[in-house]
């Protein structure tokens, strides 16, 4: 009987390999044997752990989210540059672009699948909880308006990142990192500093 | 030989029916015969006009974009409420939610298909050109900062709408129209009124 650590390590290695395959070919062109080849295991090993393509996609997104939340926890705002810190989550490196493609693939499925939507909501809740904490810290240090609703600002920041991430993912040549950062700055700074509506 | 008007009317009727089917089932569950049934034509009629599922998806998005640009042209800001006007494009009715699902389906494919990405970019260019004109009008009427770059603001508005649209599409129960409008307002008003960076 394999050790639990081996089991979960193996699953995570397959999920990580799946991020690369989905990010390269799109979910509709991803075959389990391509994932197996990328993970350097047999197709049988993939089907042993995952009961189909959707299960592999779910595991790939779980790994993307795990890394994202880890990055959120270690993110630091330098010299009041919130947009600069948030830019670390944008599709501005090969690795990040792959992560975004996994989100795209998941969105495309979740839109017509209630179970995947619940999973998506749980991920967003975790991301928003971390972000809301950061925004409270911004309020204490003068980077966000002290009277604003932190949860509303967190929704706004996530929407700004998602919307810009879509555009930059679909038009990679027109959206180098500097343009992403500039547009992010034009969105986040006014949103965070605005007084709440009366 | 069929008249040209009949031909293009028929194609558009099939594309409109496809919006409903894709919006209901997701692109990966859409079959040409379901589109045919929804359009009240034979499967052969669908394959006569479209050489596969991707071609039907492209025609469905073309129809969504045609309607969107028409709506953009007739949109009016009442009492300075830009967010209220933009809310007309959010997934806050059954019909709008279907349109958004077609975008999701297209994004999922375009992410790994250069030809679809070019098509997407052309659509966004048309949408952004209209929006940039609107923003120039906002600048003249004091709804946007007169010294801001209208194209940058247009990018920001589109990102805000896309990002919020994703969230509201995936969490329809948590995002009634009033919450969408409120969050849109918390994004758009500060963004449009902020002075440009020095």
PDB file of C-alpha atoms in Angstrom, chain B:
ATOM      1  CA  UNK B   1     -31.142  29.543 -55.874  1.00  0.00           C
ATOM      2  CA  UNK B   2     -32.208  31.092 -52.552  1.00  0.00           C
ATOM      3  CA  UNK B   3     -32.296  34.851 -52.269  1.00  0.00           C
ATOM      4  CA  UNK B   4     -29.387  36.422 -50.373  1.00  0.00           C
ATOM      5  CA  UNK B   5     -31.779  37.902 -47.807  1.00  0.00           C
ATOM      6  CA  UNK B   6     -33.209  34.436 -47.092  1.00  0.00           C
ATOM      7  CA  UNK B   7     -29.722  33.020 -46.746  1.00  0.00           C
ATOM      8  CA  UNK B   8     -28.485  35.581 -44.238  1.00  0.00           C
ATOM      9  CA  UNK B   9     -31.826  35.630 -42.376  1.00  0.00           C
ATOM     10  CA  UNK B  10     -31.583  31.866 -42.018  1.00  0.00           C
ATOM     11  CA  UNK B  11     -27.972  32.027 -40.776  1.00  0.00           C
ATOM     12  CA  UNK B  12     -28.892  34.683 -38.249  1.00  0.00           C
ATOM     13  CA  UNK B  13     -31.878  32.693 -37.006  1.00  0.00           C
ATOM     14  CA  UNK B  14     -29.575  29.713 -36.441  1.00  0.00           C
ATOM     15  CA  UNK B  15     -27.012  31.925 -34.682  1.00  0.00           C
ATOM     16  CA  UNK B  16     -29.729  33.355 -32.414  1.00  0.00           C
ATOM     17  CA  UNK B  17     -30.937  29.863 -31.563  1.00  0.00           C
ATOM     18  CA  UNK B  18     -27.334  28.838 -30.844  1.00  0.00           C
ATOM     19  CA  UNK B  19     -27.028  31.640 -28.250  1.00  0.00           C
ATOM     20  CA  UNK B  20     -29.853  29.989 -26.305  1.00  0.00           C
ATOM     21  CA  UNK B  21     -28.413  26.473 -26.558  1.00  0.00           C
ATOM     22  CA  UNK B  22     -24.824  27.470 -25.675  1.00  0.00           C
ATOM     23  CA  UNK B  23     -26.143  29.681 -22.862  1.00  0.00           C
ATOM     24  CA  UNK B  24     -28.128  26.800 -21.463  1.00  0.00           C
ATOM     25  CA  UNK B  25     -25.827  23.801 -21.853  1.00  0.00           C
ATOM     26  CA  UNK B  26     -22.328  25.247 -22.279  1.00  0.00           C
ATOM     27  CA  UNK B  27     -20.374  24.925 -25.494  1.00  0.00           C
ATOM     28  CA  UNK B  28     -18.918  21.520 -24.589  1.00  0.00           C
ATOM     29  CA  UNK B  29     -22.445  20.097 -24.261  1.00  0.00           C
ATOM     30  CA  UNK B  30     -23.854  21.807 -27.361  1.00  0.00           C
ATOM     31  CA  UNK B  31     -24.697  19.521 -30.282  1.00  0.00           C
ATOM     32  CA  UNK B  32     -25.557  20.759 -33.758  1.00  0.00           C
ATOM     33  CA  UNK B  33     -28.838  18.874 -33.656  1.00  0.00           C
ATOM     34  CA  UNK B  34     -29.864  20.771 -30.494  1.00  0.00           C
ATOM     35  CA  UNK B  35     -29.129  24.046 -32.299  1.00  0.00           C
ATOM     36  CA  UNK B  36     -31.166  22.813 -35.277  1.00  0.00           C
ATOM     37  CA  UNK B  37     -34.085  21.877 -33.042  1.00  0.00           C
ATOM     38  CA  UNK B  38     -33.973  25.273 -31.292  1.00  0.00           C
ATOM     39  CA  UNK B  39     -33.888  27.048 -34.676  1.00  0.00           C
ATOM     40  CA  UNK B  40     -36.666  24.802 -35.986  1.00  0.00           C
ATOM     41  CA  UNK B  41     -34.584  23.662 -38.965  1.00  0.00           C
ATOM     42  CA  UNK B  42     -32.988  20.331 -39.905  1.00  0.00           C
ATOM     43  CA  UNK B  43     -29.488  19.407 -38.712  1.00  0.00           C
ATOM     44  CA  UNK B  44     -28.606  19.373 -42.408  1.00  0.00           C
ATOM     45  CA  UNK B  45     -29.599  23.037 -42.656  1.00  0.00           C
ATOM     46  CA  UNK B  46     -27.203  23.871 -39.810  1.00  0.00           C
ATOM     47  CA  UNK B  47     -24.304  21.963 -41.381  1.00  0.00           C
ATOM     48  CA  UNK B  48     -25.144  23.559 -44.751  1.00  0.00           C
ATOM     49  CA  UNK B  49     -24.357  26.991 -43.312  1.00  0.00           C
ATOM     50  CA  UNK B  50     -21.773  26.120 -40.665  1.00  0.00           C
ATOM     51  CA  UNK B  51     -18.921  23.632 -40.906  1.00  0.00           C
ATOM     52  CA  UNK B  52     -19.018  22.570 -37.268  1.00  0.00           C
ATOM     53  CA  UNK B  53     -19.572  23.595 -33.672  1.00  0.00           C
ATOM     54  CA  UNK B  54     -16.868  26.263 -33.610  1.00  0.00           C
ATOM     55  CA  UNK B  55     -18.411  27.969 -36.653  1.00  0.00           C
ATOM     56  CA  UNK B  56     -21.800  28.029 -34.901  1.00  0.00           C
ATOM     57  CA  UNK B  57     -20.155  29.474 -31.771  1.00  0.00           C
ATOM     58  CA  UNK B  58     -18.494  32.171 -33.874  1.00  0.00           C
ATOM     59  CA  UNK B  59     -21.813  33.083 -35.484  1.00  0.00           C
ATOM     60  CA  UNK B  60     -23.505  33.145 -32.073  1.00  0.00           C
ATOM     61  CA  UNK B  61     -20.864  35.540 -30.715  1.00  0.00           C
ATOM     62  CA  UNK B  62     -21.116  37.695 -33.851  1.00  0.00           C
ATOM     63  CA  UNK B  63     -24.831  38.055 -33.121  1.00  0.00           C
ATOM     64  CA  UNK B  64     -24.162  38.857 -29.426  1.00  0.00           C
ATOM     65  CA  UNK B  65     -21.648  41.527 -30.465  1.00  0.00           C
ATOM     66  CA  UNK B  66     -24.032  42.967 -33.081  1.00  0.00           C
ATOM     67  CA  UNK B  67     -26.708  43.411 -30.390  1.00  0.00           C
ATOM     68  CA  UNK B  68     -24.172  44.788 -27.889  1.00  0.00           C
ATOM     69  CA  UNK B  69     -22.933  47.452 -30.288  1.00  0.00           C
ATOM     70  CA  UNK B  70     -26.513  48.380 -31.135  1.00  0.00           C
ATOM     71  CA  UNK B  71     -27.225  48.723 -27.394  1.00  0.00           C
ATOM     72  CA  UNK B  72     -24.069  50.811 -26.948  1.00  0.00           C
ATOM     73  CA  UNK B  73     -25.229  53.216 -29.663  1.00  0.00           C
ATOM     74  CA  UNK B  74     -28.619  53.744 -28.077  1.00  0.00           C
ATOM     75  CA  UNK B  75     -27.374  53.848 -24.431  1.00  0.00           C
ATOM     76  CA  UNK B  76     -28.063  57.114 -22.613  1.00  0.00           C
ATOM     77  CA  UNK B  77     -26.722  58.343 -19.263  1.00  0.00           C
ATOM     78  CA  UNK B  78     -29.555  59.724 -17.129  1.00  0.00           C
ATOM     79  CA  UNK B  79     -28.860  62.164 -14.253  1.00  0.00           C
ATOM     80  CA  UNK B  80     -25.115  61.524 -14.486  1.00  0.00           C
ATOM     81  CA  UNK B  81     -25.569  57.870 -13.525  1.00  0.00           C
ATOM     82  CA  UNK B  82     -22.914  56.205 -15.703  1.00  0.00           C
ATOM     83  CA  UNK B  83     -23.047  52.955 -13.686  1.00  0.00           C
ATOM     84  CA  UNK B  84     -26.801  52.823 -14.222  1.00  0.00           C
ATOM     85  CA  UNK B  85     -26.302  53.072 -17.992  1.00  0.00           C
ATOM     86  CA  UNK B  86     -23.479  50.500 -18.026  1.00  0.00           C
ATOM     87  CA  UNK B  87     -25.605  48.128 -15.918  1.00  0.00           C
ATOM     88  CA  UNK B  88     -27.648  47.462 -19.072  1.00  0.00           C
ATOM     89  CA  UNK B  89     -24.713  45.354 -20.302  1.00  0.00           C
ATOM     90  CA  UNK B  90     -24.361  43.238 -17.154  1.00  0.00           C
ATOM     91  CA  UNK B  91     -25.683  39.656 -16.762  1.00  0.00           C
ATOM     92  CA  UNK B  92     -28.788  40.775 -14.876  1.00  0.00           C
ATOM     93  CA  UNK B  93     -31.573  39.298 -17.025  1.00  0.00           C
ATOM     94  CA  UNK B  94     -31.997  35.790 -18.454  1.00  0.00           C
ATOM     95  CA  UNK B  95     -31.253  37.089 -21.945  1.00  0.00           C
ATOM     96  CA  UNK B  96     -28.120  38.942 -20.859  1.00  0.00           C
ATOM     97  CA  UNK B  97     -26.873  35.929 -18.909  1.00  0.00           C
ATOM     98  CA  UNK B  98     -27.128  33.838 -22.086  1.00  0.00           C
ATOM     99  CA  UNK B  99     -25.129  36.432 -24.010  1.00  0.00           C
ATOM    100  CA  UNK B 100     -22.432  36.339 -21.329  1.00  0.00           C
ATOM    101  CA  UNK B 101     -22.250  32.558 -21.514  1.00  0.00           C
ATOM    102  CA  UNK B 102     -21.473  32.836 -25.215  1.00  0.00           C
ATOM    103  CA  UNK B 103     -18.560  35.158 -24.337  1.00  0.00           C
ATOM    104  CA  UNK B 104     -17.322  32.633 -21.755  1.00  0.00           C
ATOM    105  CA  UNK B 105     -17.487  29.838 -24.331  1.00  0.00           C
ATOM    106  CA  UNK B 106     -15.645  31.951 -26.878  1.00  0.00           C
ATOM    107  CA  UNK B 107     -12.927  33.011 -24.393  1.00  0.00           C
ATOM    108  CA  UNK B 108     -12.335  29.379 -23.496  1.00  0.00           C
ATOM    109  CA  UNK B 109     -11.671  28.546 -27.153  1.00  0.00           C
ATOM    110  CA  UNK B 110      -9.901  31.769 -28.152  1.00  0.00           C
ATOM    111  CA  UNK B 111      -7.321  31.332 -25.419  1.00  0.00           C
ATOM    112  CA  UNK B 112      -5.733  28.552 -27.485  1.00  0.00           C
ATOM    113  CA  UNK B 113      -6.658  29.664 -31.025  1.00  0.00           C
ATOM    114  CA  UNK B 114      -4.899  32.599 -32.703  1.00  0.00           C
ATOM    115  CA  UNK B 115      -7.623  33.064 -35.321  1.00  0.00           C
ATOM    116  CA  UNK B 116     -10.386  33.357 -32.714  1.00  0.00           C
ATOM    117  CA  UNK B 117      -8.209  35.741 -30.720  1.00  0.00           C
ATOM    118  CA  UNK B 118      -7.910  38.024 -33.761  1.00  0.00           C
ATOM    119  CA  UNK B 119     -11.680  37.977 -34.107  1.00  0.00           C
ATOM    120  CA  UNK B 120     -12.070  38.753 -30.409  1.00  0.00           C
ATOM    121  CA  UNK B 121      -9.637  41.644 -30.701  1.00  0.00           C
ATOM    122  CA  UNK B 122     -11.617  43.104 -33.620  1.00  0.00           C
ATOM    123  CA  UNK B 123     -14.825  42.960 -31.573  1.00  0.00           C
ATOM    124  CA  UNK B 124     -13.163  44.625 -28.592  1.00  0.00           C
ATOM    125  CA  UNK B 125     -11.725  47.317 -30.863  1.00  0.00           C
ATOM    126  CA  UNK B 126     -15.244  48.156 -32.092  1.00  0.00           C
ATOM    127  CA  UNK B 127     -16.672  48.170 -28.542  1.00  0.00           C
ATOM    128  CA  UNK B 128     -13.785  50.302 -27.242  1.00  0.00           C
ATOM    129  CA  UNK B 129     -14.088  52.807 -30.104  1.00  0.00           C
ATOM    130  CA  UNK B 130     -17.743  53.436 -29.223  1.00  0.00           C
ATOM    131  CA  UNK B 131     -16.914  53.629 -25.535  1.00  0.00           C
ATOM    132  CA  UNK B 132     -14.028  56.057 -26.099  1.00  0.00           C
ATOM    133  CA  UNK B 133     -16.476  58.367 -27.916  1.00  0.00           C
ATOM    134  CA  UNK B 134     -18.846  58.142 -24.947  1.00  0.00           C
ATOM    135  CA  UNK B 135     -16.019  58.956 -22.547  1.00  0.00           C
ATOM    136  CA  UNK B 136     -15.104  62.051 -24.561  1.00  0.00           C
ATOM    137  CA  UNK B 137     -18.737  63.119 -24.182  1.00  0.00           C
ATOM    138  CA  UNK B 138     -18.507  62.389 -20.409  1.00  0.00           C
ATOM    139  CA  UNK B 139     -15.436  64.638 -20.275  1.00  0.00           C
ATOM    140  CA  UNK B 140     -17.349  67.470 -21.945  1.00  0.00           C
ATOM    141  CA  UNK B 141     -20.262  67.085 -19.529  1.00  0.00           C
ATOM    142  CA  UNK B 142     -18.124  66.734 -16.376  1.00  0.00           C
ATOM    143  CA  UNK B 143     -18.747  63.005 -15.772  1.00  0.00           C
ATOM    144  CA  UNK B 144     -15.099  62.130 -16.466  1.00  0.00           C
ATOM    145  CA  UNK B 145     -11.923  64.035 -15.638  1.00  0.00           C
ATOM    146  CA  UNK B 146     -11.177  66.358 -18.591  1.00  0.00           C
ATOM    147  CA  UNK B 147      -7.426  65.639 -18.553  1.00  0.00           C
ATOM    148  CA  UNK B 148      -7.704  61.824 -18.429  1.00  0.00           C
ATOM    149  CA  UNK B 149      -6.784  59.640 -21.402  1.00  0.00           C
ATOM    150  CA  UNK B 150     -10.142  58.479 -22.878  1.00  0.00           C
ATOM    151  CA  UNK B 151      -8.654  55.252 -24.313  1.00  0.00           C
ATOM    152  CA  UNK B 152      -7.163  54.315 -20.924  1.00  0.00           C
ATOM    153  CA  UNK B 153     -10.516  54.977 -19.238  1.00  0.00           C
ATOM    154  CA  UNK B 154     -12.259  52.867 -21.898  1.00  0.00           C
ATOM    155  CA  UNK B 155      -9.873  49.960 -21.174  1.00  0.00           C
ATOM    156  CA  UNK B 156     -10.628  50.357 -17.469  1.00  0.00           C
ATOM    157  CA  UNK B 157     -14.414  50.442 -17.957  1.00  0.00           C
ATOM    158  CA  UNK B 158     -14.351  47.339 -20.168  1.00  0.00           C
ATOM    159  CA  UNK B 159     -12.195  45.510 -17.605  1.00  0.00           C
ATOM    160  CA  UNK B 160     -14.567  46.506 -14.789  1.00  0.00           C
ATOM    161  CA  UNK B 161     -17.585  45.237 -16.740  1.00  0.00           C
ATOM    162  CA  UNK B 162     -15.866  41.986 -17.777  1.00  0.00           C
ATOM    163  CA  UNK B 163     -14.554  41.231 -14.307  1.00  0.00           C
ATOM    164  CA  UNK B 164     -17.860  41.918 -12.600  1.00  0.00           C
ATOM    165  CA  UNK B 165     -19.724  40.077 -15.339  1.00  0.00           C
ATOM    166  CA  UNK B 166     -17.681  36.940 -14.694  1.00  0.00           C
ATOM    167  CA  UNK B 167     -18.419  37.071 -10.994  1.00  0.00           C
ATOM    168  CA  UNK B 168     -22.136  37.729 -11.466  1.00  0.00           C
ATOM    169  CA  UNK B 169     -22.419  35.012 -14.123  1.00  0.00           C
ATOM    170  CA  UNK B 170     -20.781  32.413 -11.880  1.00  0.00           C
ATOM    171  CA  UNK B 171     -22.597  33.477  -8.697  1.00  0.00           C
ATOM    172  CA  UNK B 172     -26.016  34.500 -10.060  1.00  0.00           C
ATOM    173  CA  UNK B 173     -27.835  34.015  -6.736  1.00  0.00           C
ATOM    174  CA  UNK B 174     -25.382  36.220  -4.817  1.00  0.00           C
ATOM    175  CA  UNK B 175     -25.340  38.973  -7.440  1.00  0.00           C
ATOM    176  CA  UNK B 176     -28.814  40.430  -7.959  1.00  0.00           C
ATOM    177  CA  UNK B 177     -28.954  43.482 -10.270  1.00  0.00           C
ATOM    178  CA  UNK B 178     -28.764  45.921  -7.332  1.00  0.00           C
ATOM    179  CA  UNK B 179     -25.457  44.482  -6.062  1.00  0.00           C
ATOM    180  CA  UNK B 180     -24.032  44.531  -9.584  1.00  0.00           C
ATOM    181  CA  UNK B 181     -25.019  48.188  -9.964  1.00  0.00           C
ATOM    182  CA  UNK B 182     -23.616  49.144  -6.569  1.00  0.00           C
ATOM    183  CA  UNK B 183     -20.243  47.500  -7.235  1.00  0.00           C
ATOM    184  CA  UNK B 184     -20.140  48.945 -10.741  1.00  0.00           C
ATOM    185  CA  UNK B 185     -20.726  52.388  -9.231  1.00  0.00           C
ATOM    186  CA  UNK B 186     -17.914  51.864  -6.686  1.00  0.00           C
ATOM    187  CA  UNK B 187     -15.605  51.139  -9.614  1.00  0.00           C
ATOM    188  CA  UNK B 188     -16.687  53.423 -12.457  1.00  0.00           C
ATOM    189  CA  UNK B 189     -17.285  56.717 -10.675  1.00  0.00           C
ATOM    190  CA  UNK B 190     -13.839  56.881  -9.019  1.00  0.00           C
ATOM    191  CA  UNK B 191     -12.101  55.647 -12.180  1.00  0.00           C
ATOM    192  CA  UNK B 192     -13.801  58.196 -14.444  1.00  0.00           C
ATOM    193  CA  UNK B 193     -13.383  61.152 -12.091  1.00  0.00           C
ATOM    194  CA  UNK B 194      -9.772  60.540 -11.012  1.00  0.00           C
ATOM    195  CA  UNK B 195      -7.179  63.027 -12.279  1.00  0.00           C
ATOM    196  CA  UNK B 196      -4.568  61.405 -14.541  1.00  0.00           C
ATOM    197  CA  UNK B 197      -1.301  60.369 -12.847  1.00  0.00           C
ATOM    198  CA  UNK B 198       1.392  63.057 -12.857  1.00  0.00           C
TER     199      UNK B 198
END
